[in-house]
PDB file of C-alpha atoms in Angstrom:
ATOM      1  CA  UNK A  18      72.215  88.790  86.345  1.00 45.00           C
ATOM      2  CA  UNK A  19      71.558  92.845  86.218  1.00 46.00           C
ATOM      3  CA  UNK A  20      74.929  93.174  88.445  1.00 44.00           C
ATOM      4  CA  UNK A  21      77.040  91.153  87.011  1.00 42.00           C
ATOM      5  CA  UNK A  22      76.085  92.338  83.392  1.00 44.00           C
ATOM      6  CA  UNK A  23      76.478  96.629  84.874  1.00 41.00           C
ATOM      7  CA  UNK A  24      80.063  95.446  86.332  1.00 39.00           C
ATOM      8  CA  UNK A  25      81.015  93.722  82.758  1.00 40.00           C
ATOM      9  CA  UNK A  26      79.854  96.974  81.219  1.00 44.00           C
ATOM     10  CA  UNK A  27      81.884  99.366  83.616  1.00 40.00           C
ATOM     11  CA  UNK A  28      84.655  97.259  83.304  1.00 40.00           C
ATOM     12  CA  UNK A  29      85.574  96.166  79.629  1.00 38.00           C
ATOM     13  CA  UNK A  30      85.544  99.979  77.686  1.00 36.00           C
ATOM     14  CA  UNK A  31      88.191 100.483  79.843  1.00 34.00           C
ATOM     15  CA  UNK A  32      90.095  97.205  78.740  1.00 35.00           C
ATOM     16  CA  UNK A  33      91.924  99.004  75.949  1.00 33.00           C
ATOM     17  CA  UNK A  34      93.376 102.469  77.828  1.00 35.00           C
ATOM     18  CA  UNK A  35      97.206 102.393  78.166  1.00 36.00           C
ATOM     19  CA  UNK A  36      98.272 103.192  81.687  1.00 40.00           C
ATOM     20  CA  UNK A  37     100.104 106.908  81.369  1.00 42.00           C
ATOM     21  CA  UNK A  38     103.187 107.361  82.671  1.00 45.00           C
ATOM     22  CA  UNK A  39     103.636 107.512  86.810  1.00 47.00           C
ATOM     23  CA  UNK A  40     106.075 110.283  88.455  1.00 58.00           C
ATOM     24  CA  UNK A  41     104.387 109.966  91.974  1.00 62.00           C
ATOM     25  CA  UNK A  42     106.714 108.651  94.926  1.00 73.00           C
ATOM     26  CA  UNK A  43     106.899 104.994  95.923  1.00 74.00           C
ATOM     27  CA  UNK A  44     104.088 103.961  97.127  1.00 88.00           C
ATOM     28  CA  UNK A  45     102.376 107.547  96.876  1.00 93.00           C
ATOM     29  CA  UNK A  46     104.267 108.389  99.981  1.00 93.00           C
ATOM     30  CA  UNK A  47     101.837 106.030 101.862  1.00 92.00           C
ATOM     31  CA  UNK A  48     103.512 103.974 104.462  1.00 87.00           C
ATOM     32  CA  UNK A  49     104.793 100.691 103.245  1.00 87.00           C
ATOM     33  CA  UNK A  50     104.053  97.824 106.066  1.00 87.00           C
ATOM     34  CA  UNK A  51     106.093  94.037 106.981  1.00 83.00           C
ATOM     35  CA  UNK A  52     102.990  91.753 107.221  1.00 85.00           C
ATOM     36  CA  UNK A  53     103.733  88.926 105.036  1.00 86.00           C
ATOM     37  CA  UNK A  54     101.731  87.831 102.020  1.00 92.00           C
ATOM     38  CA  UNK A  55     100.036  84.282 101.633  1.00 92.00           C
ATOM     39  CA  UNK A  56     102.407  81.860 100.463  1.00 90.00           C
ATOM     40  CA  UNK A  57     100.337  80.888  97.395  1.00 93.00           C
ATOM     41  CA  UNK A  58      97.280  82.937  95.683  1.00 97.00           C
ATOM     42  CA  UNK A  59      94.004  80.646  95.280  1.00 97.00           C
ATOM     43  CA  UNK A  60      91.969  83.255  93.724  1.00 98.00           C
ATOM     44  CA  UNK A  61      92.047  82.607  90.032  1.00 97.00           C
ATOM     45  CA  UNK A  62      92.984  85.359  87.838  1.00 96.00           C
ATOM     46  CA  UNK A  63      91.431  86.469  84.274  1.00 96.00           C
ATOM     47  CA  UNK A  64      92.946  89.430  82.075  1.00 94.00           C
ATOM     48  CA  UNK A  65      90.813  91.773  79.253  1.00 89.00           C
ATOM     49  CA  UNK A  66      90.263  88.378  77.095  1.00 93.00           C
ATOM     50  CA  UNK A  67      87.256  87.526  79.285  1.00 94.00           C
ATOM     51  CA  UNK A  68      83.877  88.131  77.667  1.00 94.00           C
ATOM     52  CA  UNK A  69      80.499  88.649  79.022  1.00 93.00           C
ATOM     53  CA  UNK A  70      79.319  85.134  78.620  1.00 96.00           C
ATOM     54  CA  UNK A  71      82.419  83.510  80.381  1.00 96.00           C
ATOM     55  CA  UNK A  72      82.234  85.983  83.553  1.00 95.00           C
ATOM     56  CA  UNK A  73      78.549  84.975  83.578  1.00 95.00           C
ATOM     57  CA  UNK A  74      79.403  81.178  83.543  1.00 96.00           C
ATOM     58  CA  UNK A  75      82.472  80.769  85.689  1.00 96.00           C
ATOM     59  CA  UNK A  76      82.819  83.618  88.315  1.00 97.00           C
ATOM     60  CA  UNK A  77      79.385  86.101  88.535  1.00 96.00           C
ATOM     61  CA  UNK A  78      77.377  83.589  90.527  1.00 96.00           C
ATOM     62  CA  UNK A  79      79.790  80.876  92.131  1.00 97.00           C
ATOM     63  CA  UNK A  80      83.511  82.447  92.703  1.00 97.00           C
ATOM     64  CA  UNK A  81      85.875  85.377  92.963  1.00 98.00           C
ATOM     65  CA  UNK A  82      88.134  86.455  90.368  1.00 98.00           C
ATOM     66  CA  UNK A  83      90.706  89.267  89.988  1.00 97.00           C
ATOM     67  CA  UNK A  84      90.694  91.018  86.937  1.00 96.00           C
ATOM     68  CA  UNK A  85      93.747  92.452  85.861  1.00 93.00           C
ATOM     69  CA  UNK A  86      94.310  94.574  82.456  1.00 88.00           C
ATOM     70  CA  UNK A  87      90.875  96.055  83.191  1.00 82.00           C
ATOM     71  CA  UNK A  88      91.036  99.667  83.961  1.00 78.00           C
ATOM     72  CA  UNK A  89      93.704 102.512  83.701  1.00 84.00           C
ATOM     73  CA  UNK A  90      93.485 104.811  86.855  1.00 85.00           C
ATOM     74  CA  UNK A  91      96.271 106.635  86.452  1.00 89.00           C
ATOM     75  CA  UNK A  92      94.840 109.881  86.379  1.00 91.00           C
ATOM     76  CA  UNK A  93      92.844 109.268  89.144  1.00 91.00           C
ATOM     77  CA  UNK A  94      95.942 107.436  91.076  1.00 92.00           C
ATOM     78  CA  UNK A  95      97.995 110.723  90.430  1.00 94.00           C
ATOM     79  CA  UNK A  96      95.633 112.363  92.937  1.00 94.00           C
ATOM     80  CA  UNK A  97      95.749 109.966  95.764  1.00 95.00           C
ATOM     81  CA  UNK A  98      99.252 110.158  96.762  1.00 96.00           C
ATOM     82  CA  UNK A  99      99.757 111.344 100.425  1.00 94.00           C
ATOM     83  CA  UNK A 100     100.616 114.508 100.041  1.00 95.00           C
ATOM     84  CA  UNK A 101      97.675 115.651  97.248  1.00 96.00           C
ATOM     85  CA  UNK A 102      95.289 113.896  99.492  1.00 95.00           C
ATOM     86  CA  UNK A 103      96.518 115.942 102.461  1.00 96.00           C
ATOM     87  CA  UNK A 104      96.820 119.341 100.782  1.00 96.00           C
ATOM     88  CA  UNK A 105      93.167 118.199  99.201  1.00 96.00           C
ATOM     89  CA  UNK A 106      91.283 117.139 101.785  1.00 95.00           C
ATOM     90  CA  UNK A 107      93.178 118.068 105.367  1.00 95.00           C
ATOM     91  CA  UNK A 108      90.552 119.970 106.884  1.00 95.00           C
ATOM     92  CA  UNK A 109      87.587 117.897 105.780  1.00 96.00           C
ATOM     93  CA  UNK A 110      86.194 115.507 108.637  1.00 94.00           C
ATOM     94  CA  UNK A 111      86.037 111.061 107.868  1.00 90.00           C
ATOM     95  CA  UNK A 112      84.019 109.090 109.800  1.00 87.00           C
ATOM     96  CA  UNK A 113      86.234 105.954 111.148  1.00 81.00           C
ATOM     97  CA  UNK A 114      84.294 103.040 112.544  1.00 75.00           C
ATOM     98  CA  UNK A 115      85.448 100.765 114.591  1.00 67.00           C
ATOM     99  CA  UNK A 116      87.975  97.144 112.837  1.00 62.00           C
ATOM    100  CA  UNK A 117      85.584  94.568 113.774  1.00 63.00           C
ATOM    101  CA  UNK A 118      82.749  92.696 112.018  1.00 60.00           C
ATOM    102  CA  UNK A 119      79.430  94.741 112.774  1.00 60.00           C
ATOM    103  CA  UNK A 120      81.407  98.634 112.894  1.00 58.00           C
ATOM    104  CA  UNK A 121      79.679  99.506 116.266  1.00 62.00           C
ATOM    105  CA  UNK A 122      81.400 102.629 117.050  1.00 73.00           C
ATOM    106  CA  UNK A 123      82.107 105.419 114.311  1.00 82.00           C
ATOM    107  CA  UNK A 124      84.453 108.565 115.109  1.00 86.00           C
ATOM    108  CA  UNK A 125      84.549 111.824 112.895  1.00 92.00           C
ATOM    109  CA  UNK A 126      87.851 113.189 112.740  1.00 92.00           C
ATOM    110  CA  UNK A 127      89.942 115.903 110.424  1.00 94.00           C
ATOM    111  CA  UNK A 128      91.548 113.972 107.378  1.00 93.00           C
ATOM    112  CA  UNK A 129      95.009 115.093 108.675  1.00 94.00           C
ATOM    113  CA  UNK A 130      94.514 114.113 112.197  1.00 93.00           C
ATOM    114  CA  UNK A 131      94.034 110.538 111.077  1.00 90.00           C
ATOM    115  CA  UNK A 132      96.916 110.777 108.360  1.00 91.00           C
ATOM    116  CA  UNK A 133      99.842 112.094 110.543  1.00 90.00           C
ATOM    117  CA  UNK A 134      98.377 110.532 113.931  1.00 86.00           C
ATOM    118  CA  UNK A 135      96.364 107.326 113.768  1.00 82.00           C
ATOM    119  CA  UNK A 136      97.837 105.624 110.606  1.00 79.00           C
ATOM    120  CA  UNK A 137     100.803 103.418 112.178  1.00 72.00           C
ATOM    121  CA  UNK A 138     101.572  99.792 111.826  1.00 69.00           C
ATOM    122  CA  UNK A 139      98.637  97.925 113.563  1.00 61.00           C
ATOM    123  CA  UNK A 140      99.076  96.272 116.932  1.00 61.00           C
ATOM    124  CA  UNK A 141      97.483  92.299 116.496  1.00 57.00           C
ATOM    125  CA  UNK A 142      95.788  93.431 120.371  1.00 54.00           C
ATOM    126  CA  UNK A 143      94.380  96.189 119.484  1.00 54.00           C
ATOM    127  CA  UNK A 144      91.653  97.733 116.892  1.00 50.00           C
ATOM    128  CA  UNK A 145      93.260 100.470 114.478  1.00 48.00           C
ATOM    129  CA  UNK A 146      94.698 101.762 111.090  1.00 51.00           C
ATOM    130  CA  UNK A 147      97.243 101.582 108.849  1.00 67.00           C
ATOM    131  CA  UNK A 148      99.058  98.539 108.022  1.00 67.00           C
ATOM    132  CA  UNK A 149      98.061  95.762 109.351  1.00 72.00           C
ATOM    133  CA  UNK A 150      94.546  97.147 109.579  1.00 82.00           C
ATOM    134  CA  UNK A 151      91.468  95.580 107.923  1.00 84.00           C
ATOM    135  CA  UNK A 152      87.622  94.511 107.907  1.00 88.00           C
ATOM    136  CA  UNK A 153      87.114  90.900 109.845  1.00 90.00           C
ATOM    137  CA  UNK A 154      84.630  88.770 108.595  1.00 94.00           C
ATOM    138  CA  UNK A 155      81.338  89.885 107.036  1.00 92.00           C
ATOM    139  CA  UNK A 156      79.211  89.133 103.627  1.00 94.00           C
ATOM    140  CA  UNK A 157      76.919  91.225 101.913  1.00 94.00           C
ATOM    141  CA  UNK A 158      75.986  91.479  98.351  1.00 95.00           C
ATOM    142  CA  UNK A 159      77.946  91.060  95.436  1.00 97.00           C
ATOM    143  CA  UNK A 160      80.835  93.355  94.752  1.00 96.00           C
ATOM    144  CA  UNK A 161      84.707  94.438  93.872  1.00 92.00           C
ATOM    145  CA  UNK A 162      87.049  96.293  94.734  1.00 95.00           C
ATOM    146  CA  UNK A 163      90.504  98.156  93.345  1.00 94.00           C
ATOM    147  CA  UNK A 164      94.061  99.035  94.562  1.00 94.00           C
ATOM    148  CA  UNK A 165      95.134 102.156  94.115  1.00 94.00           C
ATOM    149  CA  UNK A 166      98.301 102.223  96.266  1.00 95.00           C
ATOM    150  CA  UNK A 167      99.650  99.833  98.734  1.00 94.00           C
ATOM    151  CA  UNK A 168      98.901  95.864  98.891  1.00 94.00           C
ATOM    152  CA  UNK A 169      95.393  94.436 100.238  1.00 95.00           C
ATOM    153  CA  UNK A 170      95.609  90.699 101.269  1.00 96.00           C
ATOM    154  CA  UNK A 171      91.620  89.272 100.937  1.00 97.00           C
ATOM    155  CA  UNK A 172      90.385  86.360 102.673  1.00 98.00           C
ATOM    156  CA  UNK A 173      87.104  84.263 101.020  1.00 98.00           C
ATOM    157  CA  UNK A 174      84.615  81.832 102.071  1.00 98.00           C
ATOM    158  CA  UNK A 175      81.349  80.683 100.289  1.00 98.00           C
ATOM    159  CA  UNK A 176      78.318  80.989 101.833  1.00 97.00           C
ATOM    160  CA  UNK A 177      78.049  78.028 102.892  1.00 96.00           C
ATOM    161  CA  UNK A 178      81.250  77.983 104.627  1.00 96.00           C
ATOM    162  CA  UNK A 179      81.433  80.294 108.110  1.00 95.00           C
ATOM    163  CA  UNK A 180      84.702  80.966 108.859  1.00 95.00           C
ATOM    164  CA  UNK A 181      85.699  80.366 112.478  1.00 89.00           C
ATOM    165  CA  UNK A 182      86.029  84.064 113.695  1.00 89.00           C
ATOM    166  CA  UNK A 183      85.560  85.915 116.974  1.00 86.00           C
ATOM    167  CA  UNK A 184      83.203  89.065 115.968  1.00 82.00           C
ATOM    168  CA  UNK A 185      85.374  91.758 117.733  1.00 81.00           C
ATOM    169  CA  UNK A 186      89.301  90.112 117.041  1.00 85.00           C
ATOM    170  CA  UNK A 187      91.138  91.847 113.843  1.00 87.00           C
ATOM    171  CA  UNK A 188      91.876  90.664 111.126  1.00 91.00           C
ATOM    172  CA  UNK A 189      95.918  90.303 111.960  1.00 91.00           C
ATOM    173  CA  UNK A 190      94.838  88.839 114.715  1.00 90.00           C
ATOM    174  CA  UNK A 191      92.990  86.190 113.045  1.00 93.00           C
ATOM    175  CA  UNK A 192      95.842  85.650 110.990  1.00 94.00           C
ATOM    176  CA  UNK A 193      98.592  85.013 113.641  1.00 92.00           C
ATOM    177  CA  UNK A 194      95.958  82.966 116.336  1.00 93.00           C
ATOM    178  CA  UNK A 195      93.431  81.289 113.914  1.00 95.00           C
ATOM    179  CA  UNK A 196      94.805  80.539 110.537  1.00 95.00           C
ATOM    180  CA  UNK A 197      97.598  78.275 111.425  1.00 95.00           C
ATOM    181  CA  UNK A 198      95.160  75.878 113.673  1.00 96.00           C
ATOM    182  CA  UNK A 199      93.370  75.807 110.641  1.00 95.00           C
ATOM    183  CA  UNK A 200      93.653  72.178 108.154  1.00 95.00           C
ATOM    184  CA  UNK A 201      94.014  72.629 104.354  1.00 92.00           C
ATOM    185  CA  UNK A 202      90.591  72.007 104.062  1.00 93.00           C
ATOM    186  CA  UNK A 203      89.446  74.331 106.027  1.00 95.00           C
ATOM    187  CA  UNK A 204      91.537  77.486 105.048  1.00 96.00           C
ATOM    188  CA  UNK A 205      89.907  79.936 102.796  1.00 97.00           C
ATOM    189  CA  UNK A 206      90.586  81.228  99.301  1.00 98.00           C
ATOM    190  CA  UNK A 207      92.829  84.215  99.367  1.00 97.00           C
ATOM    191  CA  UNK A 208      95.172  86.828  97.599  1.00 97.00           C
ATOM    192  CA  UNK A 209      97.099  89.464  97.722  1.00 97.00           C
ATOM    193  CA  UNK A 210      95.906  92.741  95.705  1.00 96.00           C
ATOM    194  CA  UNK A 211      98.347  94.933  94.408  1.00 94.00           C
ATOM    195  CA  UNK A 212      97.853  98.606  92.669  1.00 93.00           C
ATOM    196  CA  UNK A 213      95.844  98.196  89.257  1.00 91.00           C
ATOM    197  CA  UNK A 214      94.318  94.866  90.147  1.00 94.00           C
ATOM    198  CA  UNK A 215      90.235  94.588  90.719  1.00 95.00           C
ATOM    199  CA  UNK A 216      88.594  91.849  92.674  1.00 97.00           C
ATOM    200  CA  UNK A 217      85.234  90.500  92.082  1.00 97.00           C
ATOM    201  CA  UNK A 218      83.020  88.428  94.838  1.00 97.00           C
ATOM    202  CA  UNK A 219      79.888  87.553  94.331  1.00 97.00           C
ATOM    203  CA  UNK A 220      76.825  87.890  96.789  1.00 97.00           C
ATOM    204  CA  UNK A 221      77.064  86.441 100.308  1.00 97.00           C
ATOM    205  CA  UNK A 222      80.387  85.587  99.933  1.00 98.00           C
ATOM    206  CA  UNK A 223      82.337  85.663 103.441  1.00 97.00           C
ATOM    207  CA  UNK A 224      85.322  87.772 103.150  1.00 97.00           C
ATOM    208  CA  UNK A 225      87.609  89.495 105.818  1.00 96.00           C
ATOM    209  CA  UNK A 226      90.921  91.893 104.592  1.00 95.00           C
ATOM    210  CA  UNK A 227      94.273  92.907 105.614  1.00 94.00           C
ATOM    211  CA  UNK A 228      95.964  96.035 104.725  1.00 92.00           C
ATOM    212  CA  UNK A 229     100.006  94.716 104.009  1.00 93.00           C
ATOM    213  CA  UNK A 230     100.917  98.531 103.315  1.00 92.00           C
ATOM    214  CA  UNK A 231      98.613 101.671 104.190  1.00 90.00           C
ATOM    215  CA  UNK A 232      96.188 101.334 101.296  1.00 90.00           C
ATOM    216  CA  UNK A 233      94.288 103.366  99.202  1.00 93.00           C
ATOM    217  CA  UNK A 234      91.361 101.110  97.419  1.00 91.00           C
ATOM    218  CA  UNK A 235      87.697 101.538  95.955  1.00 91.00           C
ATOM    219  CA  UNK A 236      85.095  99.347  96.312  1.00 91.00           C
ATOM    220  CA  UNK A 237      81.582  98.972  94.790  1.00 92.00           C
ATOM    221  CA  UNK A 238      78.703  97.012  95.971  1.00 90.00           C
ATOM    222  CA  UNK A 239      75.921  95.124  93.688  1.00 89.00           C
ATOM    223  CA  UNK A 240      72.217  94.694  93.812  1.00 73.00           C
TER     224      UNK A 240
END
């Protein structure tokens, strides 16, 4: 109850900001990527109409939602294009970890290093960044998550629903080996996220992602 009711209050004063206008390059200058989107979205969508009470009752305990109309980060979006980010931030180490469900390596290297060198289109036999890149398979408490730039295709089971999933095989790899033996029952909610757009999951919900473009995103965990 506490996080869903913080999350409604972060969320809704920024209902009623109008977006400002954009003059960064397509995409922020991030590289755009070919990996297809799901045919049909099955995560249901709500805009700035939905109240408290309705959040509570349909989506804060039992299913996702994306929330769209919510928040204007356009200021903040202005400084995550490619090149700020670079001129910002070059020198300044990030830890990468390794694409698989339980992280067991992690890597420090300089911002620009993994910019210009390791963010390529992913290769489905091998763990990396950029497009194509993403988190397999894991739950932990609730939580959401924003686009900045680029497209983020998300992947959702309930709890009581494991998805079949080899521990240390990507997330494109899923896609291309797993997903089509899968039957219509079995197959899991998902979406595409574009820029602007916020998705909510509640706790121990299984979820895996797949970056279509290189992405830029922020996510918050609950509780």
């Amino acid at each position: 109850m506490a996080a869903a009711r913080w999350l409604l209050r972060l969320l809704l004063p920024l209902a009623w900001a109008r977006p400002a206008a954009c003059t960064d390059p397509p995409g922020g200058g991030w590289l755009l990527g070919t990996v297809p989107e799901e045919q049909r979205c099955t995560v249901e969508r709500a805009d700035a109409s939905l109240t408290y009470p309705l959040f509570l009752q349909r989506f804060a305990f039992s299913r996702p939602v994306i929330l769209q109309g919510l928040t204007d980060n356009s200021a903040f979006r202005a400084l995550c294009t490619r090149e700020k980010l670079l001129a910002a931030f070059g020198s300044s180490p990030v830890r990468l970890s390794t694409a698989n469900t339980y992280s067991y390596r992690k890597v420090d290297v300089p911002f620009t290093e993994y910019v210009e060198q390791l963010l390529e289109p992913q290769d489905p036999g091998r763990l990396g960044s950029g497009s194509g890149s993403g988190v397999p398979f894991h739950w932990h408490g609730p939580g959401f998550s924003e686009v900045i730039f680029g497209r983020k295709r998300w992947f959702l089971y309930p709890p009581e629903k494991t998805p079949h999933f080899h521990p240390n095989e990507t997330t494109l790899a899923w896609l291309h080996h797993t997903y089509p033996t899968l039957p219509p029952a079995e197959r899991p909610l998902e979406c595409t996220l574009r820029p602007g757009e916020v998705l909510y999951f509640p706790d121990r919900w299984w979820h895996a992602t797949l970056n279509l473009d290189t992405s830029v995103f922020i996510s918050t965990f609950l509780g």
